[in-house]
Amino acid sequence: MSLPINYLPEGLGPDAASPDWLSKGDNAWQLIATTLVGLQSVPGLVILYGSMVKKKWAVNSAFMALYAFAVALLSWVLWAHQMAFGNYHSPLVGKPVPSIRDGVLLAQSDQHRFPVADYVLFQFAFAAITVILLAGSLLGRMNFYAWMMFVPLWLTFSYTVGAFTIWGSGFLQYKIIDYAGGYVIHLSSGVAGFTAAYWVGPRHSHDRQHFPPNNIIQILGGAGFLWLGWTGFNGGAPFSAGLITSLAILNTHICTATSLLVWLALDMVVYKKSSVIGAVQGMITGLVCITPGAGLVDPWAAVIMGMMSGSIPWYTMMVLHRKSAFFQSVDDTLAVFHTHAVAGFLGGLLSGVFARPNLLRMLYSNADNYGPGLLHSKGQLHRGLRQMGYQILGAIFITAWNAAVTTIICLVISRIVNLRMDEEALEVGDDAVHGEEAYALWGDGERMPKPRRLRIPPICRRLVSTPTL
């Protein structure tokens, strides 16, 4: 029996579950990208944090990340998503209403060929990893009950404002080049983490002086989840499986590899050793730096961005930090300020330099609102300079807002519970906080029990003491 020319197998043609507007390819890619971003947090940062800290803080550090991922999801779908991406309500933030109203999640996402459910989930993964990155500044001393309150409050009053003003309908809409969150995610988490670290206070004095990682091999495993998961982080930002997606993914890995090698080379030249943890830090700064321009710059520009992200944050962390009384006064456990705030700001500025006009037009339907990258502004220098001005303005706003709001949140929480653990808990670590330890091994400072002496019957003692012939 012959089939009609326009015949489609069941499940491929338009129906109630597969309407005309739905692109199954875009839908499938968006769900994959969302999963990759989620894997960066759970298990990626769970493993990374649990391994980079001293053994006695492994459980607490990993659990801070897991808890934040869970509470961020509920906060996001109940009110925060609409605050960040809902209809215009104010210049700073949208209206806090649920995203899970009947029928809404099955509708078409605005300007995209997949359901709203995909968009909500993808943006949740971005929001969750932001607050988990922030946690890296606070490991090894923050009261877990204070952290439980901090996560939803910070997500509500800080993250949503940054997302709404730059990506949503706020006053910086269509002005800042921030492809996938150099400002909204990384500058935000770096500044907020550093600010919160100031208010929480430092680790135990012994921990601050001696804080070796408990498992370097697992650090590399967590770093691997983070690096490969960035394929979804920057690859999912165009919300389609198009040309920009492929370019963004390639640029991401080029910049990251370059940054890692530059950081490693500097460690070898200055300290005469190839540090594994240093290589991981260089990897992270490369991922962060390329994020605001991943799909908007040429691959050769990604190499330059990698060279700068492997050297400038290295200098601020390894040289400037040690010389500056300001940096020394704040205990930023995993140096999140340098790896995310410095690298994110650097990436935002370099995106304003290297962004190509044709790529801006491919990604944005309203590309005329953006000036070309300064390097490509021949004949339009005024537009290139104006765009650089907006990039600086965006960085100033995100920095100021996060520093102010994080301070307010910490002060409010401190009126309810202590931000920092008490000294006894700081001495003991995980066992005092959670009643659990990471490894079934003897901990720091503990002694092996003395072996029990065997009781020898008198007759055996006599036989042993009798001289042989």
PDB file of C-alpha atoms in Angstrom, residues 29-45 122 125-126 129 179-180 185-186 220-237 245 248-249 252-253 256 283 287-288 290-291:
ATOM      1  CA  TRP A  29      18.809  20.356  23.159  1.00  0.00           C
ATOM      2  CA  GLN A  30      17.422  22.717  25.800  1.00  0.00           C
ATOM      3  CA  LEU A  31      16.607  19.822  28.113  1.00  0.00           C
ATOM      4  CA  ILE A  32      20.094  18.372  27.589  1.00  0.00           C
ATOM      5  CA  ALA A  33      21.726  21.761  28.210  1.00  0.00           C
ATOM      6  CA  THR A  34      19.681  22.193  31.392  1.00  0.00           C
ATOM      7  CA  THR A  35      20.804  18.795  32.629  1.00  0.00           C
ATOM      8  CA  LEU A  36      24.443  19.660  31.912  1.00  0.00           C
ATOM      9  CA  VAL A  37      24.149  22.901  33.884  1.00  0.00           C
ATOM     10  CA  GLY A  38      22.483  21.016  36.730  1.00  0.00           C
ATOM     11  CA  LEU A  39      25.318  18.485  36.759  1.00  0.00           C
ATOM     12  CA  GLN A  40      27.761  21.339  37.281  1.00  0.00           C
ATOM     13  CA  SER A  41      26.160  21.904  40.685  1.00  0.00           C
ATOM     14  CA  VAL A  42      25.032  18.387  41.606  1.00  0.00           C
ATOM     15  CA  PRO A  43      27.363  16.513  41.613  1.00  0.00           C
ATOM     16  CA  GLY A  44      30.047  18.901  40.207  1.00  0.00           C
ATOM     17  CA  LEU A  45      30.348  21.560  42.902  1.00  0.00           C
ATOM     18  CA  PHE A 122      17.088  26.210  32.469  1.00  0.00           C
ATOM     19  CA  ALA A 125      19.882  25.848  36.906  1.00  0.00           C
ATOM     20  CA  PHE A 126      21.609  29.212  36.342  1.00  0.00           C
ATOM     21  CA  ILE A 129      24.711  27.511  40.493  1.00  0.00           C
ATOM     22  CA  TYR A 179      25.733  36.360  26.641  1.00  0.00           C
ATOM     23  CA  ALA A 180      25.384  33.793  29.455  1.00  0.00           C
ATOM     24  CA  ILE A 185      26.064  35.040  37.582  1.00  0.00           C
ATOM     25  CA  HIS A 186      29.814  35.367  38.106  1.00  0.00           C
ATOM     26  CA  LEU A 220      39.732  16.863  39.380  1.00  0.00           C
ATOM     27  CA  GLY A 221      36.499  14.877  39.113  1.00  0.00           C
ATOM     28  CA  GLY A 222      34.406  17.823  40.294  1.00  0.00           C
ATOM     29  CA  ALA A 223      36.341  20.142  37.996  1.00  0.00           C
ATOM     30  CA  GLY A 224      35.605  17.814  35.094  1.00  0.00           C
ATOM     31  CA  PHE A 225      31.862  18.043  35.724  1.00  0.00           C
ATOM     32  CA  LEU A 226      32.219  21.813  35.848  1.00  0.00           C
ATOM     33  CA  TRP A 227      34.217  22.080  32.599  1.00  0.00           C
ATOM     34  CA  LEU A 228      32.137  19.704  30.495  1.00  0.00           C
ATOM     35  CA  GLY A 229      28.901  20.968  32.016  1.00  0.00           C
ATOM     36  CA  TRP A 230      29.780  24.405  30.653  1.00  0.00           C
ATOM     37  CA  THR A 231      28.885  22.986  27.235  1.00  0.00           C
ATOM     38  CA  GLY A 232      25.293  23.300  28.384  1.00  0.00           C
ATOM     39  CA  PHE A 233      25.924  26.543  30.264  1.00  0.00           C
ATOM     40  CA  ASN A 234      27.056  28.504  27.198  1.00  0.00           C
ATOM     41  CA  GLY A 235      25.565  26.167  24.611  1.00  0.00           C
ATOM     42  CA  GLY A 236      22.064  26.511  26.037  1.00  0.00           C
ATOM     43  CA  ALA A 237      22.085  30.322  26.199  1.00  0.00           C
ATOM     44  CA  THR A 245      25.425  27.372  19.811  1.00  0.00           C
ATOM     45  CA  ALA A 248      29.794  29.297  21.798  1.00  0.00           C
ATOM     46  CA  ILE A 249      30.730  25.751  22.791  1.00  0.00           C
ATOM     47  CA  THR A 252      34.214  27.999  25.704  1.00  0.00           C
ATOM     48  CA  HIS A 253      36.652  25.115  25.512  1.00  0.00           C
ATOM     49  CA  THR A 256      39.303  27.402  29.147  1.00  0.00           C
ATOM     50  CA  MET A 283      40.256  26.373  34.263  1.00  0.00           C
ATOM     51  CA  LEU A 287      35.168  29.329  31.859  1.00  0.00           C
ATOM     52  CA  VAL A 288      34.006  32.464  33.643  1.00  0.00           C
ATOM     53  CA  ILE A 290      34.394  33.540  28.100  1.00  0.00           C
ATOM     54  CA  THR A 291      30.819  33.307  29.404  1.00  0.00           C
TER      55      THR A 291
END
